[in-house]
Amino acid sequence: MKQFGGKRVVVAGMAKSGFAAVEVLLRHGATVRAVDSKPDDAMRERLLKLGVELREQTPDAFANADLIVLSPGVPVESVPPGSAPVIGELELASYYLQGPTIGITGSNGKTTTTALTGHVLKESGIACQVGGNIGTAPAAMIDASRPDQWNVLELSSFQLETIHEFRADVGAVLNITQNHLDRHVTMDNYINAKARLLETMDASGHAVLNRDNGITRSLAARTKARVTWFSMREHVAPGLYLKGSTIVCEAGELMDIGEIQLRGMHNVENVMAAAAMCHIAGASWGAIRSAVMTFKGVEHRIEFVRKVNGVDYYNDSKATSVDAALKAIEAFTGGLWIILGGKDKGSDYRVMREPLRAKARAALLVGAAASKISEHLDGAVPLIQCGDIQRAVETASERAKPGDTVLLAPACASFDQFRSFEHRGEVFKLIVRGLKE
């Protein structure tokens, strides 16, 4: 446990992770200064009650500190050279979190797999709490943690790039595909950030890795942990794999994929990863199978909203990358009216050309990335410039025929027009629920 009594600590980024970090540091005797690139009155008022000063994030705001704690949304590069040592909120939380930890990362599937892992553990009678990049910030989980309870954490590359002593007991890397290049710049930087989860593990830990993804397969060489594989393509041991329509585990047949309520073959991978982690954590294969069968998915991830005039509407606002959008497209047979666009993350949308040509009636383009997406998809599928989601839904509802599907799978971040992907998904659902029969 670290000692912060009398230390001067700057916390950067006053979203939920930042506030949780401030509260932990105050409890442990630190003198805290809060900084944010867009400070507002609500932040200032909340911090004032804690006796904490709020400054705008400038180079001077980091001066005279003994330590700097970054929220996930604050790039390490924003800290001036020569400043105090830097850690992230996850690293801070790890000093005080009690109980073993499951860390789950990957370009896609993190949220579903994290929620599913928590669901299976609870249904198996194994105590756990779920948080991280999903829901509760790690630092806000400290008070509820206890030695006999698992901490199940969804972890982003932004959280992992600033860990030093954080060590997961079970760590899963589900897949790695192009994402967040607007922040990490190169794929190598992005891969290295994800790899930190495995590099900090020791020989007593368990790494759960996707055998089918070349990058995740290569990461086995970067960890001391024991590796458990999952695969859709080949027999693996130790681990889980798909044989025909059956998931096979070390004890034999686990379940048929038809018993999974989640849509899309990518969710079979997520189920195998979650099953591996839960078995390592002490759940029986029978309990795992039963719990998976009752899991209905998470909000904003290929979430069925409503059928209107014979047309199905699905919310996959969580598809904030091209690869996530491709997985959503794969989950449907055709007749798609797909809503694409938002804040570009340095993505290449051209890989969507053939899947959309095969399955989409049109792409409805919204947000700041619309012109780039239009350029990349030109000639592959009819493109309709809509500007915003309201107009996109209205356009789709006017043109779609019974049996078609309207799918929000933006392949972009939400921050051009929305506070978060959750906000975007809620707006989409509100608009769809307002459609007239």
Coordinates of C-alpha atoms in Angstrom, one line a residue:
M1 CA 0.0 0.0 0.0
K2 CA 1.4 3.4 -1.1
Q3 CA 1.8 6.3 1.3
F4 CA 0.7 9.7 0.1
G5 CA 0.7 11.7 3.3
G6 CA 2.0 15.2 2.7
K7 CA 2.5 14.5 -1.1
R8 CA 1.5 17.1 -3.6
V9 CA -0.5 15.3 -6.3
V10 CA -2.0 16.7 -9.5
V11 CA -5.0 14.8 -10.9
A12 CA -5.7 15.5 -14.6
G13 CA -9.2 14.9 -16.1
M14 CA -12.3 15.5 -14.0
A15 CA -14.6 12.8 -15.3
K16 CA -15.6 9.9 -13.1
S17 CA -12.1 8.4 -12.9
G18 CA -10.6 11.8 -11.9
F19 CA -13.0 12.4 -9.1
A20 CA -12.6 8.9 -7.8
A21 CA -8.8 9.4 -7.8
V22 CA -9.1 12.7 -6.0
E23 CA -11.2 11.1 -3.2
V24 CA -8.8 8.2 -2.8
L25 CA -5.8 10.6 -2.5
L26 CA -7.5 12.9 0.0
R27 CA -8.3 9.9 2.2
H28 CA -4.6 9.0 2.2
G29 CA -3.4 12.4 3.2
A30 CA -2.3 13.9 -0.1
T31 CA -2.6 17.6 -1.0
V32 CA -4.5 17.4 -4.3
R33 CA -4.7 19.9 -7.2
A34 CA -7.3 19.0 -10.0
V35 CA -6.8 20.1 -13.6
D36 CA -9.1 19.7 -16.6
S37 CA -8.9 20.9 -20.2
K38 CA -12.5 22.2 -20.0
P39 CA -13.2 23.1 -16.4
D40 CA -16.7 24.0 -15.7
D41 CA -18.8 25.3 -12.7
A42 CA -20.2 21.8 -11.8
M43 CA -16.6 20.5 -11.5
R44 CA -15.5 23.5 -9.5
E45 CA -18.4 23.3 -7.1
R46 CA -18.0 19.6 -6.5
L47 CA -14.2 19.9 -5.9
L48 CA -14.7 23.0 -3.7
K49 CA -16.7 20.8 -1.3
L50 CA -13.7 18.5 -1.1
G51 CA -11.4 21.5 -0.5
V52 CA -9.6 20.9 -3.8
E53 CA -8.5 23.6 -6.3
L54 CA -9.4 23.3 -9.9
R55 CA -7.2 24.7 -12.7
E56 CA -7.3 24.7 -16.4
Q57 CA -5.0 22.1 -17.9
T58 CA -1.9 24.1 -18.9
P59 CA 1.8 23.3 -18.6
D60 CA 2.0 25.4 -15.4
A61 CA -0.8 23.4 -13.8
F62 CA 1.5 20.4 -13.5
A63 CA 4.3 22.3 -11.7
N64 CA 5.6 21.6 -8.2
A65 CA 4.0 18.2 -8.0
D66 CA 5.4 15.0 -6.4
L67 CA 3.1 12.8 -8.6
I68 CA 0.7 13.2 -11.5
V69 CA -2.4 10.9 -11.8
L70 CA -4.0 10.8 -15.2
S71 CA -7.6 9.9 -16.1
P72 CA -7.8 7.6 -19.1
G73 CA -9.0 10.4 -21.4
V74 CA -5.8 12.4 -20.8
P75 CA -2.8 11.5 -23.0
V76 CA 0.5 11.0 -21.4
E77 CA 2.0 13.4 -24.0
S78 CA 0.0 16.3 -22.5
V79 CA 2.2 16.3 -19.4
P80 CA 5.2 18.6 -19.9
P81 CA 8.6 17.0 -20.1
G82 CA 10.5 17.0 -16.8
S83 CA 7.3 16.9 -14.7
A84 CA 6.7 14.6 -11.7
P85 CA 6.3 10.8 -12.3
V86 CA 3.0 9.9 -14.0
I87 CA 0.6 7.0 -13.2
G88 CA -3.0 6.4 -14.2
E89 CA -6.1 6.1 -12.1
L90 CA -6.0 2.3 -12.5
E91 CA -2.5 2.1 -11.1
L92 CA -3.6 4.3 -8.2
A93 CA -6.6 2.0 -7.5
S94 CA -4.5 -1.1 -7.6
Y95 CA -2.5 0.1 -4.5
Y96 CA -5.7 -0.3 -2.4
L97 CA -8.0 -2.7 -4.2
Q98 CA -8.5 -5.9 -2.1
G99 CA -9.1 -9.3 -3.7
P100 CA -8.0 -11.0 -6.9
T101 CA -8.5 -9.2 -10.2
I102 CA -9.6 -10.2 -13.7
G103 CA -8.5 -7.7 -16.4
I104 CA -10.2 -7.8 -19.8
T105 CA -8.9 -5.9 -22.8
G106 CA -9.1 -6.0 -26.6
S107 CA -10.2 -3.9 -29.5
N108 CA -13.7 -5.3 -29.5
G109 CA -15.9 -7.3 -27.1
K110 CA -14.5 -6.0 -23.8
T111 CA -17.8 -4.7 -22.5
T112 CA -19.9 -7.8 -23.3
T113 CA -17.2 -10.2 -22.1
T114 CA -16.7 -8.2 -18.8
A115 CA -20.4 -8.1 -18.1
L116 CA -20.8 -11.8 -19.0
T117 CA -17.8 -12.7 -16.8
G118 CA -19.4 -10.9 -13.9
H119 CA -22.8 -12.5 -14.6
V120 CA -21.4 -16.0 -14.7
L121 CA -19.4 -15.6 -11.5
K122 CA -22.4 -14.3 -9.6
E123 CA -24.6 -17.0 -11.0
S124 CA -22.0 -19.5 -9.9
G125 CA -22.0 -18.2 -6.3
I126 CA -18.6 -16.5 -6.7
A127 CA -18.4 -13.0 -5.2
C128 CA -17.4 -10.3 -7.6
Q129 CA -17.8 -6.7 -8.5
V130 CA -17.6 -5.3 -12.0
G131 CA -16.1 -2.0 -13.2
G132 CA -13.2 -0.3 -14.9
N133 CA -13.9 1.0 -18.4
I134 CA -17.5 -0.2 -17.9
G135 CA -19.5 1.5 -15.2
T136 CA -17.6 2.2 -12.0
A137 CA -14.0 3.6 -12.1
P138 CA -11.5 1.2 -10.4
A139 CA -10.7 3.8 -7.7
A140 CA -14.4 4.0 -6.8
M141 CA -14.4 0.2 -6.3
I142 CA -11.9 0.3 -3.5
D143 CA -14.4 0.7 -0.6
A144 CA -16.5 -2.3 -1.8
S145 CA -13.5 -4.6 -2.4
R146 CA -12.7 -7.4 0.0
P147 CA -10.1 -10.2 0.0
D148 CA -12.5 -12.9 -0.9
Q149 CA -14.1 -11.1 -3.8
W150 CA -13.0 -10.8 -7.5
N151 CA -12.6 -7.4 -9.2
V152 CA -13.7 -7.9 -12.8
L153 CA -12.3 -4.9 -14.8
E154 CA -12.8 -3.9 -18.4
L155 CA -9.5 -2.2 -19.3
S156 CA -8.8 0.1 -22.3
S157 CA -5.5 0.9 -23.9
F158 CA -5.7 4.3 -22.3
Q159 CA -5.9 2.8 -18.8
L160 CA -3.2 0.2 -19.5
E161 CA -0.5 2.5 -20.9
T162 CA 0.1 4.0 -17.5
I163 CA 0.3 0.9 -15.3
H164 CA 3.5 -0.1 -13.5
E165 CA 2.7 -2.3 -10.5
F166 CA -0.9 -3.2 -11.3
R167 CA -1.1 -6.9 -11.7
A168 CA -4.1 -8.9 -12.9
D169 CA -4.5 -12.5 -11.5
V170 CA -6.3 -13.4 -14.7
G171 CA -5.8 -11.2 -17.9
A172 CA -7.6 -11.6 -21.2
V173 CA -6.7 -10.0 -24.5
L174 CA -9.7 -10.8 -26.8
N175 CA -8.4 -9.4 -30.1
I176 CA -6.3 -6.5 -31.4
T177 CA -7.3 -4.7 -34.6
Q178 CA -6.8 -1.1 -35.8
N179 CA -8.3 1.4 -33.3
H180 CA -7.5 4.6 -31.4
L181 CA -4.8 5.7 -33.9
D182 CA -5.9 9.3 -33.3
R183 CA -4.4 8.8 -29.8
H184 CA -1.7 6.2 -30.1
V185 CA -0.6 7.3 -33.7
T186 CA 0.9 3.9 -34.6
M187 CA -0.3 0.3 -34.3
D188 CA 2.8 -0.6 -32.5
N189 CA 2.1 1.9 -29.8
Y190 CA -1.5 0.6 -29.5
I191 CA -0.4 -3.0 -29.3
N192 CA 2.3 -2.1 -26.7
A193 CA -0.4 -0.4 -24.5
K194 CA -2.6 -3.5 -24.6
A195 CA 0.4 -5.8 -23.9
R196 CA 1.0 -4.0 -20.6
L197 CA -1.8 -6.1 -19.1
L198 CA 0.2 -9.3 -19.8
E199 CA 3.7 -7.9 -19.2
T200 CA 2.9 -7.0 -15.6
M201 CA 1.5 -10.4 -14.8
D202 CA 3.7 -13.0 -13.0
A203 CA 4.0 -16.8 -13.2
S204 CA 1.1 -17.3 -10.8
G205 CA -1.3 -15.6 -13.2
H206 CA -3.4 -16.8 -16.1
A207 CA -3.5 -15.2 -19.5
V208 CA -6.5 -15.9 -21.7
L209 CA -5.7 -15.2 -25.4
N210 CA -7.4 -15.5 -28.8
R211 CA -5.5 -18.1 -30.8
D212 CA -7.1 -16.9 -34.1
N213 CA -5.8 -13.3 -33.9
G214 CA -2.2 -13.1 -35.0
I215 CA -1.3 -10.2 -32.7
T216 CA -2.9 -11.7 -29.6
R217 CA -1.2 -15.1 -30.4
S218 CA 2.2 -13.3 -30.5
L219 CA 1.6 -11.7 -27.1
A220 CA 2.0 -15.1 -25.4
A221 CA 5.7 -14.5 -25.6
R222 CA 5.4 -11.3 -23.6
T223 CA 4.0 -12.7 -20.4
K224 CA 5.2 -14.9 -17.6
A225 CA 1.6 -16.0 -16.9
R226 CA 0.2 -19.4 -17.9
V227 CA -1.7 -19.2 -21.2
T228 CA -5.2 -20.5 -21.8
W229 CA -6.3 -20.2 -25.4
F230 CA -9.7 -19.9 -27.2
S231 CA -10.3 -20.5 -30.9
M232 CA -13.0 -20.7 -33.5
R233 CA -10.7 -22.5 -35.9
E234 CA -8.5 -25.1 -34.3
H235 CA -8.2 -27.5 -31.4
V236 CA -6.4 -25.8 -28.5
A237 CA -5.1 -27.0 -25.2
P238 CA -5.4 -25.8 -22.6
G239 CA -8.5 -23.8 -23.6
L240 CA -11.8 -23.8 -25.4
Y241 CA -12.5 -24.2 -29.1
L242 CA -15.4 -24.5 -31.5
K243 CA -16.1 -27.9 -33.1
G244 CA -18.9 -27.6 -35.6
S245 CA -21.6 -25.8 -33.6
T246 CA -20.3 -27.0 -30.2
I247 CA -18.0 -25.2 -27.8
V248 CA -15.5 -27.8 -26.4
C249 CA -13.7 -27.3 -23.1
E250 CA -11.2 -29.4 -21.2
A251 CA -14.0 -31.5 -19.7
G252 CA -15.7 -32.2 -23.1
E253 CA -18.6 -30.5 -24.8
L254 CA -19.6 -27.3 -23.0
M255 CA -22.6 -26.1 -25.0
D256 CA -24.1 -25.6 -28.5
I257 CA -23.8 -22.1 -29.9
G258 CA -27.6 -22.1 -30.4
E259 CA -27.9 -21.9 -26.6
I260 CA -26.2 -18.5 -26.6
Q261 CA -28.7 -15.6 -26.6
L262 CA -26.1 -13.1 -28.0
R263 CA -26.3 -12.4 -31.7
G264 CA -23.2 -12.9 -33.9
M265 CA -20.3 -15.3 -34.1
H266 CA -18.0 -12.8 -32.5
N267 CA -20.0 -13.4 -29.3
V268 CA -19.1 -17.1 -29.4
E269 CA -15.5 -15.9 -29.0
N270 CA -16.6 -13.7 -26.1
V271 CA -18.4 -16.6 -24.4
M272 CA -15.3 -18.8 -24.7
A273 CA -13.1 -16.2 -23.2
A274 CA -15.5 -15.5 -20.3
A275 CA -15.9 -19.3 -19.7
A276 CA -12.1 -19.7 -19.5
M277 CA -11.7 -16.9 -17.0
C278 CA -14.7 -18.0 -14.9
H279 CA -13.4 -21.6 -14.7
I280 CA -10.0 -20.3 -13.6
A281 CA -11.8 -18.3 -11.0
G282 CA -13.5 -21.4 -9.6
A283 CA -16.7 -21.8 -11.5
S284 CA -17.7 -25.3 -12.6
W285 CA -18.4 -26.0 -16.3
G286 CA -22.0 -26.8 -15.6
A287 CA -22.6 -23.5 -13.8
I288 CA -20.9 -21.7 -16.6
R289 CA -23.1 -23.2 -19.2
S290 CA -26.3 -22.5 -17.2
A291 CA -25.3 -18.8 -16.6
V292 CA -24.3 -18.2 -20.3
M293 CA -27.7 -19.4 -21.4
T294 CA -29.4 -16.7 -19.2
F295 CA -27.2 -13.8 -20.3
K296 CA -29.0 -11.4 -22.7
G297 CA -26.3 -9.0 -23.5
V298 CA -25.4 -5.4 -22.6
E299 CA -27.0 -2.1 -23.6
H300 CA -25.7 -0.4 -26.8
R301 CA -24.2 -3.6 -28.1
I302 CA -26.3 -5.1 -31.0
E303 CA -29.3 -4.2 -28.8
F304 CA -32.7 -4.9 -30.3
V305 CA -34.8 -1.7 -29.8
R306 CA -38.1 -2.2 -31.7
K307 CA -39.9 -3.5 -34.7
V308 CA -41.8 -0.8 -36.6
N309 CA -43.8 -1.6 -39.8
G310 CA -41.9 -4.9 -40.2
V311 CA -38.5 -3.2 -39.9
D312 CA -36.1 -4.2 -37.0
Y313 CA -34.1 -1.4 -35.3
Y314 CA -30.8 -2.3 -33.6
N315 CA -28.6 -0.1 -31.4
D316 CA -24.9 -0.9 -31.6
S317 CA -23.6 2.6 -30.5
K318 CA -20.8 0.7 -28.8
A319 CA -19.4 -0.1 -32.3
T320 CA -16.9 2.8 -32.1
S321 CA -14.3 1.2 -34.4
V322 CA -14.4 -0.2 -37.9
D323 CA -13.8 -3.7 -36.7
A324 CA -16.7 -3.5 -34.2
A325 CA -19.0 -2.3 -37.0
L326 CA -17.8 -5.2 -39.2
K327 CA -18.7 -7.6 -36.5
A328 CA -22.2 -6.1 -36.2
I329 CA -22.7 -6.3 -40.0
E330 CA -21.6 -10.0 -39.9
A331 CA -24.4 -10.7 -37.3
F332 CA -27.1 -10.0 -39.9
T333 CA -28.0 -11.7 -43.1
G334 CA -28.8 -8.6 -45.2
G335 CA -31.3 -5.9 -45.9
L336 CA -29.3 -3.4 -43.7
W337 CA -29.7 0.3 -43.5
I338 CA -26.6 1.1 -41.5
I339 CA -25.9 4.4 -39.8
L340 CA -22.2 5.3 -40.0
G341 CA -20.2 8.3 -38.7
G342 CA -19.1 10.4 -35.8
K343 CA -15.7 11.4 -34.7
D344 CA -13.0 9.8 -36.8
K345 CA -10.2 7.8 -34.9
G346 CA -7.8 7.6 -37.8
S347 CA -9.6 4.7 -39.3
D348 CA -9.6 3.1 -42.7
Y349 CA -13.2 2.5 -43.7
R350 CA -12.4 0.9 -47.1
V351 CA -12.4 -2.6 -45.5
M352 CA -16.1 -2.2 -45.1
R353 CA -16.7 -1.9 -48.8
E354 CA -17.3 -5.6 -49.6
P355 CA -19.3 -6.5 -46.5
L356 CA -21.6 -3.5 -47.1
R357 CA -21.9 -4.3 -50.8
A358 CA -23.1 -7.8 -49.9
K359 CA -25.5 -6.9 -47.1
A360 CA -26.5 -3.2 -47.1
R361 CA -29.2 -1.4 -49.0
A362 CA -27.6 1.9 -48.1
A363 CA -25.2 3.6 -45.6
L364 CA -26.7 6.7 -43.9
L365 CA -23.8 9.0 -43.0
V366 CA -23.7 11.3 -40.0
G367 CA -21.3 13.5 -38.0
A368 CA -17.8 14.8 -38.6
A369 CA -16.4 11.7 -40.3
A370 CA -19.1 11.6 -43.0
S371 CA -17.0 13.0 -45.8
K372 CA -14.1 10.7 -45.1
I373 CA -16.4 7.6 -45.0
S374 CA -18.1 8.8 -48.2
E375 CA -14.8 8.9 -49.9
H376 CA -13.7 5.5 -48.7
L377 CA -17.1 3.8 -49.5
D378 CA -17.9 5.6 -52.8
G379 CA -19.3 3.1 -55.3
A380 CA -19.6 0.2 -52.9
V381 CA -23.0 1.0 -51.5
P382 CA -25.6 3.8 -51.9
L383 CA -24.6 6.7 -49.6
I384 CA -27.1 9.1 -48.1
Q385 CA -25.8 12.2 -46.3
C386 CA -28.0 12.7 -43.3
G387 CA -26.0 15.0 -41.0
D388 CA -27.4 13.6 -37.7
I389 CA -29.0 10.5 -36.3
Q390 CA -32.5 12.0 -36.2
R391 CA -32.5 12.5 -40.0
A392 CA -30.8 9.1 -40.6
V393 CA -33.6 7.3 -38.7
E394 CA -36.3 9.2 -40.5
T395 CA -34.7 8.5 -43.8
A396 CA -34.4 4.8 -43.1
S397 CA -37.9 4.5 -41.8
E398 CA -39.2 6.2 -45.0
R399 CA -37.3 3.8 -47.3
A400 CA -36.9 0.5 -45.5
K401 CA -39.2 -2.4 -46.4
P402 CA -40.6 -5.1 -44.1
G403 CA -37.8 -7.6 -43.3
D404 CA -35.1 -4.9 -43.4
T405 CA -33.0 -3.9 -40.5
V406 CA -31.9 -0.4 -39.4
L407 CA -28.6 -0.7 -37.6
L408 CA -26.7 2.0 -35.7
A409 CA -23.1 0.8 -35.9
P410 CA -21.2 4.0 -36.4
A411 CA -17.5 2.8 -36.6
C412 CA -16.6 6.1 -35.0
A413 CA -16.3 7.8 -31.6
S414 CA -19.3 9.8 -30.5
F415 CA -17.7 13.0 -29.3
D416 CA -18.5 15.2 -32.3
Q417 CA -22.2 15.3 -31.4
F418 CA -22.6 13.4 -28.2
R419 CA -21.2 13.2 -24.7
S420 CA -20.5 9.4 -25.0
F421 CA -21.5 6.3 -27.0
E422 CA -24.1 5.7 -24.3
H423 CA -25.6 9.2 -24.9
R424 CA -25.6 8.5 -28.7
G425 CA -27.4 5.1 -28.2
E426 CA -30.0 6.6 -25.9
V427 CA -30.8 9.3 -28.4
F428 CA -31.1 6.7 -31.2
K429 CA -33.5 4.6 -29.1
L430 CA -35.6 7.6 -28.1
I431 CA -36.0 8.5 -31.8
V432 CA -36.9 4.9 -32.8
R433 CA -39.4 4.7 -30.0
G434 CA -41.0 7.8 -31.3
L435 CA -41.6 6.4 -34.8
K436 CA -45.3 5.9 -35.7
E437 CA -46.7 2.5 -36.8

